[in-house]
Coordinates of C-alpha atoms in Angstrom, one line a residue:
Chain A
M1 CA 37.6 -0.5 -79.2
I2 CA 37.0 3.2 -79.1
E3 CA 33.7 3.2 -77.3
R4 CA 33.8 2.1 -73.7
R5 CA 30.4 0.8 -73.0
R6 CA 29.8 -1.7 -70.3
G7 CA 27.6 -4.0 -72.3
L8 CA 30.2 -4.2 -75.1
T9 CA 33.0 -5.0 -72.6
V10 CA 31.0 -7.8 -71.1
F11 CA 30.1 -9.2 -74.5
S12 CA 33.7 -9.1 -75.8
H13 CA 34.9 -10.8 -72.6
A14 CA 32.2 -13.5 -73.0
V15 CA 33.4 -14.2 -76.6
L16 CA 37.0 -14.4 -75.4
W17 CA 36.0 -16.9 -72.6
C18 CA 34.1 -19.0 -75.1
G19 CA 37.1 -19.1 -77.4
L20 CA 39.4 -19.9 -74.5
A21 CA 37.1 -22.8 -73.4
V22 CA 37.1 -24.3 -76.9
V23 CA 40.9 -24.3 -76.9
V24 CA 41.5 -25.3 -73.3
L25 CA 38.8 -27.9 -72.7
P26 CA 40.5 -30.7 -74.8
V27 CA 43.8 -30.0 -73.1
Y28 CA 42.1 -30.1 -69.7
L29 CA 40.4 -33.4 -70.5
A30 CA 43.7 -34.9 -71.7
F31 CA 45.2 -33.8 -68.4
V32 CA 42.3 -35.3 -66.4
A33 CA 42.5 -38.6 -68.3
S34 CA 46.3 -38.8 -67.7
T35 CA 45.7 -38.9 -63.9
H36 CA 43.3 -41.8 -63.8
P37 CA 43.7 -45.6 -64.1
L38 CA 42.8 -47.0 -67.5
D39 CA 39.4 -48.5 -66.6
A40 CA 38.2 -45.2 -65.1
V41 CA 38.9 -43.5 -68.4
L42 CA 37.1 -46.2 -70.4
T43 CA 33.9 -46.3 -68.4
A44 CA 31.2 -43.7 -68.9
P45 CA 30.8 -41.1 -67.6
I46 CA 34.4 -40.0 -68.3
P47 CA 35.9 -38.3 -65.3
V48 CA 36.0 -34.5 -65.3
L49 CA 38.2 -34.0 -62.2
P50 CA 41.8 -35.0 -61.9
G51 CA 42.3 -38.4 -60.3
D52 CA 45.0 -39.7 -57.9
M53 CA 47.3 -41.5 -60.4
F54 CA 49.3 -38.4 -61.5
W55 CA 52.7 -39.4 -60.1
E56 CA 52.3 -43.1 -61.0
N57 CA 51.3 -42.5 -64.6
Y58 CA 53.8 -39.7 -65.3
T59 CA 56.8 -41.5 -63.7
A60 CA 55.8 -44.7 -65.6
V61 CA 55.8 -43.0 -69.0
L62 CA 58.8 -40.9 -68.3
T63 CA 61.0 -43.8 -67.4
G64 CA 59.5 -46.2 -69.8
D65 CA 58.8 -48.5 -66.9
V66 CA 55.6 -50.0 -68.4
A67 CA 55.1 -53.5 -69.4
N68 CA 54.2 -54.0 -73.1
F69 CA 54.1 -50.3 -73.6
G70 CA 55.7 -50.6 -77.0
S71 CA 57.7 -47.4 -76.9
A72 CA 60.9 -46.0 -75.6
P73 CA 60.9 -43.9 -72.4
V74 CA 59.2 -40.6 -73.0
V75 CA 62.3 -38.8 -71.5
L76 CA 64.3 -40.2 -74.4
M77 CA 61.8 -39.2 -77.0
L78 CA 61.4 -35.7 -75.5
A79 CA 65.2 -35.4 -75.7
N80 CA 65.2 -36.5 -79.3
S81 CA 62.5 -34.1 -80.3
L82 CA 64.2 -31.3 -78.5
V83 CA 67.5 -31.9 -80.3
M84 CA 65.6 -32.1 -83.6
A85 CA 63.5 -29.0 -83.1
L86 CA 66.4 -27.0 -81.8
G87 CA 68.6 -28.2 -84.6
I88 CA 66.0 -27.3 -87.2
A89 CA 65.2 -23.9 -85.7
V90 CA 68.8 -22.8 -85.1
G91 CA 70.0 -24.3 -88.4
K92 CA 67.3 -22.8 -90.5
I93 CA 67.8 -19.3 -88.9
A94 CA 71.6 -19.5 -89.3
I95 CA 71.5 -20.6 -93.0
S96 CA 68.7 -18.3 -94.0
V97 CA 70.1 -15.2 -92.3
I98 CA 73.4 -15.7 -94.0
S99 CA 71.9 -16.4 -97.4
A100 CA 69.6 -13.4 -97.1
Y101 CA 72.7 -11.3 -96.2
A102 CA 74.5 -12.5 -99.3
I103 CA 71.5 -11.8 -101.5
V104 CA 70.8 -8.3 -100.2
Y105 CA 74.3 -6.9 -99.6
F106 CA 76.5 -8.5 -102.2
K107 CA 76.6 -8.1 -105.9
F108 CA 77.4 -11.3 -107.7
P109 CA 76.5 -12.7 -111.1
L110 CA 73.0 -14.2 -111.3
R111 CA 72.1 -12.8 -107.9
T112 CA 68.4 -12.5 -108.8
L113 CA 68.3 -15.9 -110.3
F114 CA 69.7 -17.5 -107.1
F115 CA 67.1 -15.6 -105.1
W116 CA 64.3 -16.9 -107.2
L117 CA 65.7 -20.4 -107.2
I118 CA 65.5 -20.3 -103.4
F119 CA 62.1 -18.8 -103.6
V120 CA 60.8 -21.4 -105.9
T121 CA 61.6 -24.2 -103.5
L122 CA 58.9 -22.7 -101.3
M123 CA 56.5 -24.3 -103.7
L124 CA 57.8 -27.8 -103.0
P125 CA 56.6 -29.1 -99.7
V126 CA 58.6 -31.8 -97.9
E127 CA 56.2 -34.5 -99.0
V128 CA 56.8 -33.9 -102.7
R129 CA 60.5 -34.5 -102.4
I130 CA 60.4 -37.1 -99.6
I131 CA 61.4 -40.2 -101.7
P132 CA 64.5 -38.7 -103.3
T133 CA 65.4 -37.1 -99.9
F134 CA 65.1 -40.4 -98.2
E135 CA 67.3 -42.0 -100.9
V136 CA 69.9 -39.4 -100.3
A137 CA 69.7 -39.7 -96.6
A138 CA 70.0 -43.4 -96.8
N139 CA 73.0 -43.3 -99.1
L140 CA 74.8 -40.8 -96.8
A141 CA 74.1 -43.2 -93.8
L142 CA 72.0 -40.6 -92.1
L143 CA 69.2 -43.0 -91.1
N144 CA 68.7 -43.2 -87.3
T145 CA 70.9 -40.2 -86.7
Y146 CA 70.2 -36.7 -85.5
Q147 CA 71.8 -35.3 -88.6
G148 CA 69.4 -37.3 -90.6
L149 CA 66.5 -35.9 -88.6
I150 CA 67.7 -32.3 -88.9
L151 CA 69.7 -31.7 -92.1
P152 CA 67.0 -32.4 -94.8
L153 CA 64.6 -30.0 -93.1
I154 CA 67.1 -27.2 -92.5
A155 CA 67.0 -25.2 -95.8
S156 CA 64.3 -22.6 -95.5
A157 CA 63.1 -20.4 -98.3
T158 CA 60.5 -18.8 -96.1
A159 CA 63.0 -17.6 -93.5
T160 CA 65.4 -16.5 -96.2
F161 CA 62.7 -14.5 -97.8
L162 CA 61.6 -12.9 -94.5
F163 CA 65.2 -11.9 -93.7
R164 CA 65.7 -10.5 -97.2
Q165 CA 62.6 -8.4 -96.8
F166 CA 63.7 -7.2 -93.4
F167 CA 67.3 -6.4 -94.6
L168 CA 65.8 -4.3 -97.4
T169 CA 64.2 -2.1 -94.8
I170 CA 67.5 -1.3 -93.1
P171 CA 68.5 2.1 -94.6
D172 CA 71.4 2.1 -97.0
Q173 CA 73.0 4.9 -94.9
M174 CA 73.5 2.4 -92.1
L175 CA 75.8 0.4 -94.3
E176 CA 77.5 3.5 -95.6
A177 CA 78.1 4.8 -92.0
A178 CA 79.5 1.4 -91.1
R179 CA 81.8 1.5 -94.2
I180 CA 83.1 4.9 -93.2
D181 CA 83.6 3.6 -89.6
G182 CA 85.7 0.9 -91.2
A183 CA 83.5 -2.1 -90.7
G184 CA 83.9 -4.8 -93.2
P185 CA 81.2 -7.2 -94.4
I186 CA 81.6 -9.6 -91.5
R187 CA 81.7 -6.9 -88.8
F188 CA 78.7 -5.2 -90.3
F189 CA 76.9 -8.5 -90.2
I190 CA 77.8 -9.2 -86.6
D191 CA 77.7 -5.7 -85.1
I192 CA 74.8 -4.1 -87.0
V193 CA 72.6 -6.6 -89.0
L194 CA 72.3 -9.4 -86.4
P195 CA 71.4 -7.1 -83.5
L196 CA 68.9 -5.3 -85.6
S197 CA 67.4 -8.6 -86.6
R198 CA 67.0 -9.7 -83.0
T199 CA 63.2 -9.4 -82.9
N200 CA 62.8 -11.2 -86.2
I201 CA 65.1 -14.0 -85.1
A202 CA 63.1 -14.4 -81.9
A203 CA 59.8 -14.6 -83.7
L204 CA 61.2 -17.0 -86.3
F205 CA 62.8 -19.2 -83.6
V206 CA 59.4 -19.7 -82.0
I207 CA 57.7 -20.6 -85.3
L208 CA 60.5 -22.8 -86.5
F209 CA 60.9 -24.6 -83.2
I210 CA 57.2 -25.6 -83.3
Y211 CA 57.5 -26.5 -86.9
G212 CA 60.4 -28.8 -86.0
W213 CA 58.8 -30.2 -82.9
N214 CA 55.6 -31.1 -84.9
Q215 CA 57.4 -32.9 -87.7
Y216 CA 55.8 -36.3 -88.2
L217 CA 56.3 -37.8 -91.6
W218 CA 60.1 -37.3 -92.0
P219 CA 61.1 -38.6 -88.5
L220 CA 58.7 -41.6 -89.1
L221 CA 60.6 -42.5 -92.2
V222 CA 64.2 -41.8 -91.2
T223 CA 64.2 -43.4 -87.8
T224 CA 63.5 -47.1 -87.3
D225 CA 65.4 -47.4 -84.1
Q226 CA 63.1 -46.8 -81.1
D227 CA 65.8 -44.9 -79.3
M228 CA 65.9 -42.3 -82.0
G229 CA 62.1 -41.9 -82.1
T230 CA 60.6 -38.4 -81.6
I231 CA 57.7 -37.7 -79.3
V232 CA 55.1 -36.9 -82.0
V233 CA 55.8 -40.2 -83.7
G234 CA 55.9 -41.9 -80.3
I235 CA 52.4 -40.7 -79.4
S236 CA 50.9 -42.2 -82.6
N237 CA 52.7 -45.4 -81.9
L238 CA 51.1 -45.6 -78.5
I239 CA 47.7 -45.4 -80.0
Q240 CA 48.3 -48.0 -82.7
V241 CA 48.9 -51.0 -80.4
A242 CA 48.0 -54.3 -81.8
E243 CA 45.0 -56.3 -80.4
A244 CA 44.5 -54.2 -77.3
E245 CA 42.9 -51.1 -76.1
P246 CA 45.4 -48.1 -76.2
R247 CA 46.4 -47.2 -72.6
W248 CA 44.8 -43.8 -72.7
P249 CA 46.1 -42.5 -69.4
Y250 CA 49.7 -43.1 -70.6
V251 CA 48.9 -41.7 -74.0
M252 CA 47.5 -38.6 -72.5
A253 CA 50.3 -38.2 -70.0
T254 CA 52.8 -38.4 -73.0
T255 CA 50.7 -35.9 -74.9
I256 CA 50.7 -33.4 -72.0
L257 CA 54.5 -33.9 -71.6
A258 CA 54.9 -33.3 -75.3
L259 CA 53.1 -29.9 -75.0
I260 CA 55.4 -28.5 -72.4
P261 CA 58.6 -27.7 -74.4
P262 CA 56.8 -25.7 -77.1
V263 CA 54.9 -23.8 -74.5
V264 CA 58.1 -23.1 -72.6
V265 CA 59.7 -21.8 -75.8
I266 CA 56.8 -19.5 -76.6
V267 CA 56.6 -18.1 -73.1
L268 CA 60.4 -17.5 -72.9
M269 CA 60.7 -16.0 -76.4
Q270 CA 57.6 -14.0 -76.2
R271 CA 59.1 -12.0 -73.4
Q272 CA 62.2 -11.6 -75.6
F273 CA 60.5 -10.3 -78.6
V274 CA 58.0 -8.1 -76.8
R275 CA 61.0 -6.4 -75.2
G276 CA 62.5 -6.1 -78.6
L277 CA 59.3 -4.5 -80.0
V278 CA 59.2 -2.0 -77.2
E279 CA 62.8 -1.0 -77.8
Q280 CA 62.4 -0.8 -81.5
E281 CA 63.6 2.5 -82.9
K282 CA 64.0 3.8 -86.3
Chain B
M1 CA 96.6 18.6 -94.1
G2 CA 93.0 18.4 -95.3
A3 CA 93.1 19.9 -98.8
I4 CA 90.9 18.3 -101.4
G5 CA 91.6 18.3 -105.1
I6 CA 88.9 17.3 -107.5
R7 CA 90.1 17.0 -111.1
D8 CA 87.8 16.7 -114.0
V9 CA 85.6 14.2 -112.1
R10 CA 82.9 12.5 -114.1
K11 CA 80.3 10.0 -113.0
S12 CA 78.1 7.7 -115.0
F13 CA 75.4 5.3 -113.9
G14 CA 75.3 2.8 -116.7
R15 CA 75.0 5.0 -119.8
T16 CA 73.7 8.0 -118.0
Q17 CA 76.3 10.6 -117.2
V18 CA 75.3 12.5 -114.1
I19 CA 78.5 14.5 -113.5
H20 CA 80.1 16.1 -116.5
G21 CA 83.6 17.1 -115.3
V22 CA 83.9 19.0 -112.1
D23 CA 87.1 20.7 -111.0
L24 CA 87.4 22.0 -107.5
D25 CA 90.3 22.9 -105.2
V26 CA 89.5 23.1 -101.5
A27 CA 92.1 24.6 -99.3
D28 CA 92.9 23.2 -95.9
G29 CA 90.4 24.3 -93.4
E30 CA 88.0 25.8 -95.9
F31 CA 84.2 25.4 -95.7
I32 CA 82.8 24.6 -99.1
V33 CA 79.1 24.3 -99.7
V34 CA 77.8 22.5 -102.7
V35 CA 74.4 23.8 -103.5
G36 CA 71.9 23.0 -106.3
P37 CA 68.5 21.6 -107.0
S38 CA 67.6 18.0 -106.5
G39 CA 69.2 15.7 -109.0
C40 CA 72.0 18.1 -109.9
G41 CA 74.7 15.6 -108.8
K42 CA 75.8 17.3 -105.6
S43 CA 75.2 14.3 -103.4
T44 CA 76.9 12.0 -105.9
L45 CA 80.0 14.3 -105.9
L46 CA 80.1 14.2 -102.1
R47 CA 79.7 10.4 -102.1
M48 CA 82.6 10.1 -104.5
V49 CA 84.8 12.1 -102.2
A50 CA 83.6 9.8 -99.4
G51 CA 84.3 6.7 -101.4
L52 CA 80.7 5.4 -101.4
E53 CA 80.5 5.8 -105.2
E54 CA 83.1 4.9 -107.6
I55 CA 84.7 7.6 -109.7
T56 CA 84.0 7.0 -113.4
E57 CA 86.7 9.4 -114.6
G58 CA 89.0 12.0 -113.2
E59 CA 90.8 12.1 -109.9
I60 CA 90.0 13.0 -106.3
A61 CA 92.9 13.7 -103.9
I62 CA 92.7 14.3 -100.2
A63 CA 95.7 15.8 -98.4
G64 CA 97.7 15.4 -101.5
R65 CA 97.3 11.7 -102.2
S66 CA 94.9 10.3 -104.7
V67 CA 92.0 8.4 -103.0
N68 CA 90.4 7.0 -106.1
K69 CA 91.3 3.4 -105.1
L70 CA 91.0 3.8 -101.4
E71 CA 88.2 2.5 -99.2
P72 CA 86.1 5.1 -97.3
K73 CA 87.8 4.3 -94.0
E74 CA 91.3 4.9 -95.5
R75 CA 90.5 8.3 -96.8
G76 CA 90.6 10.2 -93.5
I77 CA 87.0 11.5 -93.9
A78 CA 84.0 11.5 -91.7
M79 CA 80.5 11.9 -92.9
V80 CA 77.2 13.2 -91.4
F81 CA 74.2 11.8 -93.1
Q82 CA 70.8 13.4 -93.7
N83 CA 69.0 10.8 -91.6
Y84 CA 71.9 10.6 -89.2
A85 CA 72.4 6.8 -89.8
L86 CA 73.0 6.2 -86.1
Y87 CA 73.1 2.6 -85.1
P88 CA 69.7 2.2 -83.3
H89 CA 70.7 -0.7 -81.0
M90 CA 73.8 1.0 -79.6
S91 CA 74.1 3.7 -77.0
V92 CA 75.3 7.1 -78.0
Y93 CA 78.7 6.3 -76.5
A94 CA 78.9 3.1 -78.5
N95 CA 77.8 4.9 -81.6
M96 CA 80.6 7.4 -81.3
A97 CA 83.2 4.8 -80.3
Y98 CA 82.4 2.3 -83.0
G99 CA 84.8 3.5 -85.6
L100 CA 87.6 3.8 -83.1
K101 CA 86.9 0.4 -81.7
I102 CA 87.2 -1.1 -85.2
A103 CA 90.4 0.8 -85.7
R104 CA 91.6 -1.0 -82.5
K105 CA 92.5 2.1 -80.6
P106 CA 93.2 1.6 -76.9
K107 CA 90.2 1.8 -74.6
D108 CA 91.4 4.8 -72.6
E109 CA 92.1 6.8 -75.8
I110 CA 88.6 5.9 -77.2
D111 CA 87.1 7.0 -73.9
R112 CA 89.0 10.3 -73.9
R113 CA 88.1 11.1 -77.4
V114 CA 84.4 10.3 -77.1
R115 CA 84.1 12.3 -73.9
E116 CA 85.9 15.2 -75.4
A117 CA 83.6 15.2 -78.4
A118 CA 80.6 14.9 -76.2
R119 CA 81.8 17.9 -74.2
I120 CA 82.2 20.0 -77.3
L121 CA 78.7 19.1 -78.5
A122 CA 77.1 19.3 -75.0
I123 CA 75.7 15.7 -75.2
E124 CA 77.6 14.4 -72.2
D125 CA 74.3 13.7 -70.4
Y126 CA 73.0 11.4 -73.1
L127 CA 75.9 9.1 -73.6
E128 CA 74.2 6.0 -72.2
R129 CA 70.9 6.6 -74.1
R130 CA 69.9 5.0 -77.4
P131 CA 69.4 7.2 -80.5
G132 CA 65.6 6.4 -80.3
Q133 CA 65.4 8.2 -77.0
L134 CA 66.8 11.4 -78.4
S135 CA 65.3 14.4 -80.2
G136 CA 66.2 15.3 -83.8
G137 CA 68.6 18.0 -82.7
Q138 CA 70.3 15.7 -80.2
R139 CA 70.6 12.9 -82.8
Q140 CA 72.2 15.4 -85.2
R141 CA 74.7 16.3 -82.5
V142 CA 75.5 12.6 -82.0
A143 CA 76.0 12.2 -85.7
M144 CA 78.5 15.1 -85.6
G145 CA 80.1 13.6 -82.6
R146 CA 80.7 10.4 -84.4
A147 CA 82.4 12.4 -87.1
I148 CA 84.5 14.4 -84.7
V149 CA 85.9 11.5 -82.7
R150 CA 87.5 10.1 -85.9
D151 CA 89.6 13.3 -86.0
P152 CA 89.3 13.3 -89.8
S153 CA 91.1 15.6 -92.2
V154 CA 87.8 16.2 -94.0
F155 CA 84.2 16.5 -92.8
L156 CA 81.5 15.6 -95.3
F157 CA 78.0 16.8 -94.7
D158 CA 75.1 15.4 -96.8
E159 CA 72.1 17.7 -96.2
P160 CA 72.5 17.3 -92.4
L161 CA 69.8 19.7 -91.4
S162 CA 67.0 18.7 -93.8
N163 CA 65.2 16.6 -91.3
L164 CA 65.1 19.3 -88.6
D165 CA 62.3 21.8 -88.0
A166 CA 63.0 25.4 -89.1
K167 CA 63.9 26.8 -85.8
L168 CA 66.3 24.0 -84.9
R169 CA 67.8 24.2 -88.3
V170 CA 68.9 27.8 -87.8
Q171 CA 70.4 26.9 -84.4
M172 CA 72.3 23.9 -85.7
R173 CA 73.5 25.9 -88.7
L174 CA 75.2 28.3 -86.3
E175 CA 76.6 25.4 -84.3
I176 CA 78.1 23.7 -87.3
K177 CA 79.7 27.0 -88.4
Q178 CA 81.2 27.6 -84.9
L179 CA 82.3 24.0 -84.6
Q180 CA 84.0 24.1 -88.0
R181 CA 85.8 27.4 -87.1
R182 CA 86.9 25.9 -83.8
L183 CA 88.2 22.6 -85.2
G184 CA 89.5 24.2 -88.5
T185 CA 88.7 21.0 -90.4
T186 CA 88.2 21.1 -94.1
S187 CA 84.5 20.7 -94.8
L188 CA 82.4 19.8 -97.8
Y189 CA 78.7 20.5 -97.2
V190 CA 75.9 19.6 -99.6
T191 CA 72.5 21.3 -99.4
H192 CA 69.7 22.5 -101.5
D193 CA 68.9 25.3 -99.1
Q194 CA 70.4 28.5 -100.3
V195 CA 70.3 30.2 -96.9
E196 CA 72.4 27.4 -95.4
A197 CA 74.7 27.7 -98.4
M198 CA 75.1 31.5 -98.2
T199 CA 75.6 31.5 -94.4
L200 CA 78.0 28.6 -94.0
A201 CA 80.2 28.7 -97.0
D202 CA 83.6 30.2 -97.3
R203 CA 83.1 29.4 -101.0
L204 CA 80.0 28.1 -102.8
V205 CA 79.8 25.6 -105.6
V206 CA 76.6 26.1 -107.5
M207 CA 75.8 22.9 -109.4
N208 CA 73.2 22.3 -112.1
A209 CA 72.7 19.2 -114.2
G210 CA 76.1 17.7 -113.3
V211 CA 78.1 20.9 -113.9
A212 CA 79.6 23.3 -111.5
E213 CA 78.1 26.5 -112.8
Q214 CA 80.1 28.8 -110.5
I215 CA 82.6 28.4 -107.7
D216 CA 83.1 31.5 -105.7
T217 CA 82.5 33.3 -102.4
P218 CA 78.8 33.7 -101.4
L219 CA 78.9 37.4 -101.9
E220 CA 80.5 37.2 -105.3
V221 CA 78.0 34.5 -106.4
Y222 CA 75.2 36.9 -105.3
Q223 CA 76.6 40.0 -106.8
R224 CA 78.1 38.6 -110.0
P225 CA 76.3 35.3 -110.9
A226 CA 78.2 33.6 -113.7
T227 CA 75.1 32.2 -115.4
R228 CA 71.4 32.8 -115.6
F229 CA 70.9 29.6 -113.6
V230 CA 73.1 30.7 -110.7
A231 CA 71.4 34.1 -110.7
G232 CA 68.0 32.5 -110.5
F233 CA 68.9 30.0 -107.9
I234 CA 70.7 32.2 -105.4
G235 CA 68.6 34.9 -103.9
S236 CA 65.1 35.0 -102.4
P237 CA 62.7 35.9 -103.9
A238 CA 64.3 34.8 -107.1
M239 CA 65.8 37.3 -109.6
N240 CA 63.5 38.7 -112.3
F241 CA 64.4 37.9 -115.9
L242 CA 63.1 39.9 -118.8
D243 CA 63.6 39.0 -122.5
A244 CA 65.3 42.2 -123.7
R245 CA 67.4 43.4 -126.6
I246 CA 70.5 45.6 -126.5
A247 CA 70.1 48.6 -128.7
E248 CA 72.7 51.1 -129.8
G249 CA 74.6 52.8 -127.0
G250 CA 73.8 50.1 -124.5
D251 CA 70.1 50.9 -124.2
L252 CA 68.1 47.9 -122.9
R253 CA 64.8 47.6 -124.7
L254 CA 61.7 45.5 -124.2
P255 CA 60.0 44.8 -127.6
E256 CA 56.7 46.1 -126.4
L257 CA 57.9 49.4 -124.9
E258 CA 58.9 52.5 -126.8
D259 CA 61.3 53.9 -124.2
P260 CA 64.4 51.9 -123.3
L261 CA 64.0 50.3 -119.8
A262 CA 67.5 51.3 -118.8
R263 CA 70.9 52.0 -120.1
H264 CA 73.8 49.8 -119.2
P265 CA 77.3 51.1 -119.9
G266 CA 78.9 47.6 -120.3
A267 CA 76.3 46.6 -122.9
S268 CA 77.2 49.0 -125.6
N269 CA 79.7 46.5 -127.2
H270 CA 76.9 44.0 -127.6
A271 CA 74.4 46.0 -129.6
G272 CA 71.7 44.0 -131.3
R273 CA 72.1 41.0 -129.0
A274 CA 69.1 39.2 -127.4
V275 CA 69.6 39.0 -123.7
S276 CA 68.0 37.9 -120.5
L277 CA 68.0 40.9 -118.3
G278 CA 68.2 40.0 -114.7
V279 CA 67.2 42.3 -111.8
R280 CA 66.8 41.3 -108.2
P281 CA 63.5 42.2 -106.5
E282 CA 65.4 44.0 -103.7
H283 CA 67.2 46.3 -106.2
L284 CA 63.9 47.7 -107.5
R285 CA 63.0 50.9 -105.7
P286 CA 60.6 53.8 -105.9
P287 CA 62.3 56.8 -107.6
E288 CA 63.7 59.5 -105.3
N289 CA 62.4 63.0 -105.4
G290 CA 62.8 64.5 -108.9
E291 CA 64.1 61.3 -110.4
A292 CA 62.3 60.0 -113.5
P293 CA 60.8 56.5 -113.0
G294 CA 62.2 53.7 -115.2
F295 CA 58.7 52.2 -115.6
Q296 CA 55.4 51.6 -114.0
L297 CA 54.6 48.3 -112.3
S298 CA 50.9 47.2 -112.5
V299 CA 50.6 45.4 -109.2
D300 CA 48.6 42.1 -109.4
L301 CA 49.4 40.7 -106.0
V302 CA 50.9 42.0 -102.7
E303 CA 52.6 39.9 -100.1
T304 CA 53.2 41.6 -96.8
L305 CA 56.1 40.2 -94.9
G306 CA 56.4 42.9 -92.3
A307 CA 59.9 44.1 -92.8
D308 CA 59.3 44.0 -96.6
T309 CA 56.5 44.0 -99.0
L310 CA 56.6 41.9 -102.1
A311 CA 54.8 43.4 -105.1
H312 CA 54.1 41.0 -108.0
G313 CA 53.0 42.6 -111.2
R314 CA 53.7 43.4 -114.8
I315 CA 55.7 46.2 -116.4
D316 CA 53.4 48.9 -118.0
D317 CA 50.7 46.3 -118.6
T318 CA 53.0 44.2 -120.9
R319 CA 53.4 40.4 -120.5
H320 CA 56.7 41.0 -118.6
E321 CA 56.2 39.8 -115.0
L322 CA 58.2 41.3 -112.2
T323 CA 58.5 41.0 -108.5
A324 CA 59.7 44.0 -106.4
R325 CA 60.8 43.9 -102.8
L326 CA 59.8 47.2 -101.2
P327 CA 60.3 48.4 -97.7
G328 CA 57.5 47.4 -95.4
T329 CA 56.7 51.0 -94.8
H330 CA 55.9 51.5 -98.5
K331 CA 52.1 51.1 -98.9
V332 CA 51.1 49.3 -102.1
A333 CA 47.7 48.2 -103.1
E334 CA 46.7 45.5 -105.6
G335 CA 45.6 47.1 -109.0
E336 CA 47.7 50.1 -108.4
R337 CA 50.5 51.3 -110.7
V338 CA 53.7 51.9 -108.9
P339 CA 56.6 53.9 -110.4
L340 CA 59.8 52.0 -110.0
T341 CA 63.4 52.4 -111.0
V342 CA 66.6 50.5 -110.9
D343 CA 70.3 51.4 -110.9
A344 CA 72.2 50.3 -113.9
S345 CA 74.8 48.8 -111.7
A346 CA 72.3 46.3 -110.3
L347 CA 71.4 44.9 -113.7
H348 CA 72.7 41.5 -114.8
L349 CA 72.9 40.6 -118.5
F350 CA 72.9 37.0 -119.7
D351 CA 73.1 35.7 -123.2
A352 CA 69.5 34.6 -124.2
Q353 CA 70.8 31.3 -125.6
S354 CA 73.7 30.2 -123.5
G355 CA 72.7 31.8 -120.3
Q356 CA 76.3 33.0 -119.8
R357 CA 76.9 36.4 -118.1
I358 CA 77.7 39.1 -120.6
A359 CA 78.4 42.2 -118.6
G360 CA 77.6 44.2 -115.6

């Protein structure tokens, strides 16, 4: 804002606080619910202040030490989700940065065709190809494995496209200077292109980690073994218990725990790519 | 050790030929400037020497061996780019050391060479900074430092001063000249700036439309331009050209005027020929006492530069436009008729069709 009027400042802060409240309130209520016994949560009025069951509820869900809970320990599910999300994020970035490098810097027959082939897959969401993908995964004995969770989701047209666009902005002279310095394609990639892509990689990592973390349909299909279940699938299993009221404090505790890794990733990587943005020089 | 031989080199992009056979021999230690308007092929020629463009036809040799098939790094060249092309994520030191590091030189040798180059260029204080933290002139020095540490047999400069402001450009021009003298390294320098070309070059290559129109010392290019294009390109303000005809005895006549404009001894063999008569603005002068003026200039516009005054006008109210550069002390007003004359020795005659120099 160019003008600095007091009323305006107060107003914009008020709007910000409202927005914040809308976002934070459900999370807060979830946290409150996770610290009470079940009957406290089910009777009106619902509690608005944290209760005294924090340690009990959280240790119970983390260790899976709950009778008839119908789910693997949350620690295990968190670990599964972490492996899957990291695998997807790292794998997608690794594959797309290499494909984009090939498409931008190498001349090979049908180069444009291959680029458009990759690009066209953007138009096919996971759901469209889920049955054939499941068939393939089943035939390769990938069900109930980390590879099965990760590999089918790893190819990324979006990331390839983003890296391609970024590489096109690196001046040609950079490549020529590197050629004169004697850098071959691999050295140029490692010494020049990757460091210059640092900020893009950081931003993409955050987006892709959350994308992987939030996967629901595919993990639901490809894992039948409870020990391979992911946290997002696990939460929905907790709610759909047969012939009983869901145990909301445990569900909410699990939900809060499921929030933590994406938040940690965002906080850590944000620092990374803000620093990158500050140092950016052309 | 750093001689360059360019033999009948041609370059085509697809079906479009952009360089039509250039021959050039550069002696070891010589400073050659290739100058020409945008799109004349000068940068392409340089990039072929560097190995960044393939040579369609002909041969380029550096230090006596053909480099047509060699990678840029094997040619013993170093290049300074217009936009510097420094690696933004590396320190100045790392930028300069990168080529040597790839060549697997020992650490202490790299260090010695980088520090030596930094000392020559007075950038020792910036070695740990990133290119983004440097000014344009400092970046330019780093780019030259990166070239120097490679200890190449040939320096290639691709319009290295175009991105600098006017004052810095003059300073860097002097520095490049001194540096090249000091190192004695053969240099090929591409520019579209004729002042840079004239001041830096041992010899000039004036290119136009993929052809080297003239290869000669700056003074020779200025005094005896080989073609009308060269004559018009080198010199500021540009040379005046008049459509004239050579009459009997070497008289140069404009069709509209009764009296011949001048008489040129070398032109008498070409009587009857249509020519482009070239005369530089600085060679037009007011007649001395008792001397008959060659013609009157009807002044349309006056530009006062201080040291000089540029008078733009037409000869005796004809359509023939002319610019004269007169001493700053010479008062001229717009609308005035100024008597002017020119020495026959300062006239240039070019064939009206081919643009080739005829005589003078």
